[in-house]
Amino acid sequence: MKILVACEESQAVTIELRRLGHEAYSCDIIPCSGGHPEWHIMQNVLPLLNGNCSFKTMDGTEHSIETRWDIIIAFPPCTKTSNAGARHLWKGGKLNIERYYDGLCGKALFMAIWAADCDRVVIENPTPSRIFNYPEPTQTIQPYEYGDPFTKKTLLWERGVPALIPTNIVTPERTWCPSGSYSKQHCERHRGMFTTDRAKNRAKTFPGIAKAMAEQWAGDIREE
């Protein structure tokens, strides 16, 4: 299958999809950190969403998709829309207009991905602030349900694919980058793994979840 993994610089899901034999490409406006520039499209994702497009990967190779994408899996930026940062929306009891505007732009990208001409679309994000009035998610997942011993509530919006099924439920040991961890508002167990580069680390996809997404939504086609 031809699969677009939107807003993914880590390539965690892309690598798992490639392992299973799919023609998958990550796309982000920044370089990839997953080690496969030959699979990474460094550009705005909007012109690619409906398929029937041409693009160049970071290694300089030209590619063409002459149909719609079979699946789109997206991880749009959530820094300005997440409920974890809701406290920044208000200053002295007044709405922070610049922050609100940035959040509306974030929601616009989310909705553009959701509106893509593709039968199977999945968007991953944390809980959004209510002020942005996102559509209702279809599923909530946690890393510890897929073998990674952390809590990090993650929402999925799914169309045309089955709900993700837990693969290896383990006991969570720590919270992954909770809001307020830098100000020591949490006990040791819930203080989180990071106090710096929190936004970047919060955006990483856990290996167990990436593997489950690839296997359950795309499947292994290597023998085919």
Short mmCIF file of C-alpha atoms in Angstrom, two decimals:
data_model
loop_
_atom_site.label_atom_id
_atom_site.label_comp_id
_atom_site.label_asym_id
_atom_site.label_seq_id
_atom_site.Cartn_x
_atom_site.Cartn_y
_atom_site.Cartn_z
CA MET A 1 0.00 0.00 0.00
CA LYS A 2 0.98 3.63 -0.51
CA ILE A 3 0.88 5.34 2.87
CA LEU A 4 1.51 8.93 3.92
CA VAL A 5 2.66 9.49 7.51
CA ALA A 6 2.04 13.20 7.94
CA CYS A 7 3.86 15.46 10.38
CA GLU A 8 6.30 12.72 11.41
CA GLU A 9 9.99 13.57 11.66
CA SER A 10 10.86 10.63 13.93
CA GLN A 11 9.81 8.12 11.23
CA ALA A 12 8.76 5.64 13.93
CA VAL A 13 5.58 4.59 12.11
CA THR A 14 7.12 4.94 8.65
CA ILE A 15 9.94 2.54 9.55
CA GLU A 16 7.45 -0.05 10.84
CA LEU A 17 5.35 0.26 7.69
CA ARG A 18 8.43 -0.14 5.48
CA ARG A 19 9.43 -3.20 7.51
CA LEU A 20 6.11 -4.76 6.54
CA GLY A 21 6.65 -4.06 2.84
CA HIS A 22 4.61 -0.89 2.28
CA GLU A 23 5.55 2.17 0.25
CA ALA A 24 5.35 4.60 3.15
CA TYR A 25 6.67 8.15 3.35
CA SER A 26 7.06 10.44 6.33
CA CYS A 27 6.44 14.15 5.77
CA ASP A 28 7.37 17.16 7.87
CA ILE A 29 8.70 20.68 7.40
CA ILE A 30 11.87 19.71 9.28
CA PRO A 31 14.48 17.01 8.48
CA CYS A 32 13.83 13.49 9.69
CA SER A 33 15.58 12.08 12.75
CA GLY A 34 14.75 8.45 11.94
CA GLY A 35 17.76 7.89 9.71
CA HIS A 36 15.96 7.36 6.40
CA PRO A 37 16.05 10.54 4.30
CA GLU A 38 15.14 8.40 1.26
CA TRP A 39 11.67 7.99 2.79
CA HIS A 40 11.21 11.54 4.08
CA ILE A 41 9.42 14.40 2.30
CA MET A 42 10.51 17.72 3.79
CA GLN A 43 7.71 20.10 2.84
CA ASN A 44 4.22 21.32 3.73
CA VAL A 45 1.93 18.28 3.75
CA LEU A 46 -1.19 20.05 2.40
CA PRO A 47 -0.42 19.60 -1.35
CA LEU A 48 0.06 15.85 -0.78
CA LEU A 49 -3.09 14.96 1.13
CA ASN A 50 -5.35 14.04 -1.79
CA GLY A 51 -2.70 11.92 -3.50
CA ASN A 52 -2.19 12.19 -7.29
CA CYS A 53 0.96 14.16 -6.58
CA SER A 54 4.70 14.35 -7.20
CA PHE A 55 7.33 15.06 -4.58
CA LYS A 56 11.01 14.75 -3.81
CA THR A 57 12.43 12.89 -0.82
CA MET A 58 15.40 14.25 1.12
CA ASP A 59 17.86 12.13 -0.85
CA GLY A 60 16.84 14.02 -3.99
CA THR A 61 14.78 11.24 -5.58
CA GLU A 62 11.61 12.21 -7.44
CA HIS A 63 8.45 10.20 -6.72
CA SER A 64 4.90 10.19 -8.06
CA ILE A 65 1.68 8.90 -6.54
CA GLU A 66 -0.85 8.45 -9.34
CA THR A 67 -3.79 7.49 -7.12
CA ARG A 68 -5.16 8.45 -3.73
CA TRP A 69 -3.20 7.33 -0.67
CA ASP A 70 -4.32 3.99 0.72
CA ILE A 71 -3.88 5.25 4.28
CA ILE A 72 -2.95 8.57 5.89
CA ILE A 73 -1.63 8.47 9.46
CA ALA A 74 -1.00 11.93 10.87
CA PHE A 75 0.60 13.49 13.94
CA PRO A 76 -0.15 17.23 13.51
CA PRO A 77 1.57 19.70 15.88
CA CYS A 78 -0.37 20.17 19.09
CA THR A 79 1.73 22.60 21.16
CA LYS A 80 -0.78 25.46 20.83
CA THR A 81 -3.95 23.33 20.95
CA SER A 82 -3.25 20.79 23.69
CA ASN A 83 -5.14 21.05 26.95
CA ALA A 84 -1.78 20.66 28.70
CA GLY A 85 -0.94 24.22 27.58
CA ALA A 86 -4.39 25.69 28.19
CA ARG A 87 -3.05 27.90 31.00
CA HIS A 88 -1.14 29.90 28.37
CA LEU A 89 -4.41 30.82 26.63
CA TRP A 90 -5.35 33.20 29.38
CA LYS A 91 -3.33 36.07 30.81
CA GLY A 92 -4.77 38.01 33.71
CA GLY A 93 -8.19 36.60 32.95
CA LYS A 94 -8.04 37.69 29.30
CA LEU A 95 -7.76 35.50 26.23
CA ASN A 96 -4.25 35.45 24.77
CA ILE A 97 -5.23 36.38 21.21
CA GLU A 98 -1.92 35.38 19.59
CA ARG A 99 -1.97 31.99 21.28
CA TYR A 100 -5.61 31.52 20.33
CA TYR A 101 -4.83 32.38 16.70
CA ASP A 102 -1.96 29.88 16.63
CA GLY A 103 -4.28 27.26 18.07
CA LEU A 104 -6.90 27.92 15.39
CA CYS A 105 -4.19 27.45 12.75
CA GLY A 106 -3.31 24.14 14.38
CA LYS A 107 -6.92 23.05 14.27
CA ALA A 108 -7.14 24.11 10.61
CA LEU A 109 -4.31 21.71 9.76
CA PHE A 110 -6.02 18.95 11.74
CA MET A 111 -9.29 19.48 9.88
CA ALA A 112 -7.56 19.67 6.49
CA ILE A 113 -5.98 16.27 7.13
CA TRP A 114 -9.33 14.88 8.30
CA ALA A 115 -10.96 16.16 5.09
CA ALA A 116 -8.39 14.47 2.81
CA ASP A 117 -9.68 12.43 -0.11
CA CYS A 118 -8.70 9.13 1.45
CA ASP A 119 -10.88 6.31 2.76
CA ARG A 120 -8.59 5.49 5.68
CA VAL A 121 -7.37 8.37 7.82
CA VAL A 122 -6.01 8.37 11.38
CA ILE A 123 -4.98 11.44 13.37
CA GLU A 124 -3.12 11.20 16.68
CA ASN A 125 -3.11 14.06 19.20
CA PRO A 126 -3.28 14.67 22.94
CA THR A 127 -6.46 16.03 24.51
CA PRO A 128 -7.18 19.41 22.87
CA SER A 129 -8.38 22.45 24.78
CA ARG A 130 -12.18 22.76 24.70
CA ILE A 131 -12.02 26.27 23.30
CA PHE A 132 -10.98 24.85 19.91
CA ASN A 133 -14.05 22.58 19.67
CA TYR A 134 -12.39 19.56 18.06
CA PRO A 135 -14.54 16.67 16.80
CA GLU A 136 -14.94 13.78 19.22
CA PRO A 137 -12.07 11.26 19.09
CA THR A 138 -12.84 7.62 18.42
CA GLN A 139 -10.33 6.08 20.83
CA THR A 140 -7.98 6.73 23.75
CA ILE A 141 -4.74 4.76 24.09
CA GLN A 142 -1.81 4.58 26.51
CA PRO A 143 1.83 3.48 25.89
CA TYR A 144 1.64 0.87 28.65
CA GLU A 145 -1.03 -0.97 26.63
CA TYR A 146 1.59 -1.61 23.93
CA GLY A 147 4.60 -2.65 25.98
CA ASP A 148 6.11 0.73 26.92
CA PRO A 149 5.81 1.26 30.72
CA PHE A 150 4.62 4.88 30.70
CA THR A 151 1.39 6.81 30.96
CA LYS A 152 0.69 9.40 28.24
CA LYS A 153 -2.96 9.76 27.33
CA THR A 154 -3.24 9.86 23.56
CA LEU A 155 -6.35 10.34 21.44
CA LEU A 156 -7.04 8.86 18.02
CA TRP A 157 -9.47 10.03 15.36
CA GLU A 158 -10.01 7.05 13.03
CA ARG A 159 -11.86 6.71 9.75
CA GLY A 160 -11.98 3.49 7.74
CA VAL A 161 -9.72 1.52 10.09
CA PRO A 162 -10.53 -0.63 13.13
CA ALA A 163 -9.83 0.57 16.64
CA LEU A 164 -6.29 -0.19 17.77
CA ILE A 165 -6.12 -3.28 20.01
CA PRO A 166 -3.64 -3.41 22.95
CA THR A 167 -0.78 -5.78 22.25
CA ASN A 168 1.15 -6.04 25.53
CA ILE A 169 -0.30 -4.47 28.68
CA VAL A 170 2.41 -3.75 31.25
CA THR A 171 2.51 -1.88 34.55
CA PRO A 172 3.28 1.83 34.00
CA GLU A 173 6.38 3.02 35.86
CA ARG A 174 6.40 6.73 35.11
CA THR A 175 4.40 9.49 33.46
CA TRP A 176 5.83 10.71 30.16
CA CYS A 177 6.26 14.51 30.15
CA PRO A 178 3.22 15.56 32.19
CA SER A 179 2.21 19.21 32.24
CA GLY A 180 3.63 20.98 35.27
CA SER A 181 6.56 18.56 35.68
CA TYR A 182 9.09 21.34 35.28
CA SER A 183 7.62 23.19 38.25
CA LYS A 184 7.81 20.07 40.46
CA GLN A 185 4.08 19.85 40.97
CA HIS A 186 4.12 16.06 40.76
CA CYS A 187 5.34 13.29 43.04
CA GLU A 188 8.40 11.33 41.90
CA ARG A 189 6.45 8.69 39.99
CA HIS A 190 4.40 11.28 38.10
CA ARG A 191 7.08 13.93 37.64
CA GLY A 192 7.82 12.71 34.13
CA MET A 193 10.86 11.74 32.16
CA PHE A 194 11.82 15.16 30.80
CA THR A 195 12.14 18.71 32.07
CA THR A 196 13.80 20.04 28.91
CA ASP A 197 12.80 19.63 25.25
CA ARG A 198 9.41 18.59 26.59
CA ALA A 199 7.42 19.47 23.47
CA LYS A 200 9.76 17.49 21.24
CA ASN A 201 9.79 14.48 23.54
CA ARG A 202 6.03 14.53 24.03
CA ALA A 203 5.63 14.32 20.25
CA LYS A 204 7.62 11.10 19.88
CA THR A 205 5.65 7.96 19.01
CA PHE A 206 6.33 5.00 21.29
CA PRO A 207 7.79 1.90 19.56
CA GLY A 208 4.98 -0.38 20.71
CA ILE A 209 2.29 1.95 19.41
CA ALA A 210 4.09 2.47 16.10
CA LYS A 211 4.39 -1.29 15.62
CA ALA A 212 0.72 -1.85 16.44
CA MET A 213 -0.39 0.88 14.03
CA ALA A 214 1.59 -0.64 11.17
CA GLU A 215 0.57 -4.23 11.84
CA GLN A 216 -3.10 -3.65 12.59
CA TRP A 217 -3.91 -0.96 10.02
CA ALA A 218 -1.67 -2.01 7.12
CA GLY A 219 -0.56 -5.59 7.74
CA ASP A 220 2.46 -7.59 6.64
CA ILE A 221 2.63 -7.87 2.82
CA ARG A 222 6.24 -9.03 2.51
CA GLU A 223 5.32 -12.55 1.42
CA GLU A 224 2.92 -11.19 -1.19
#
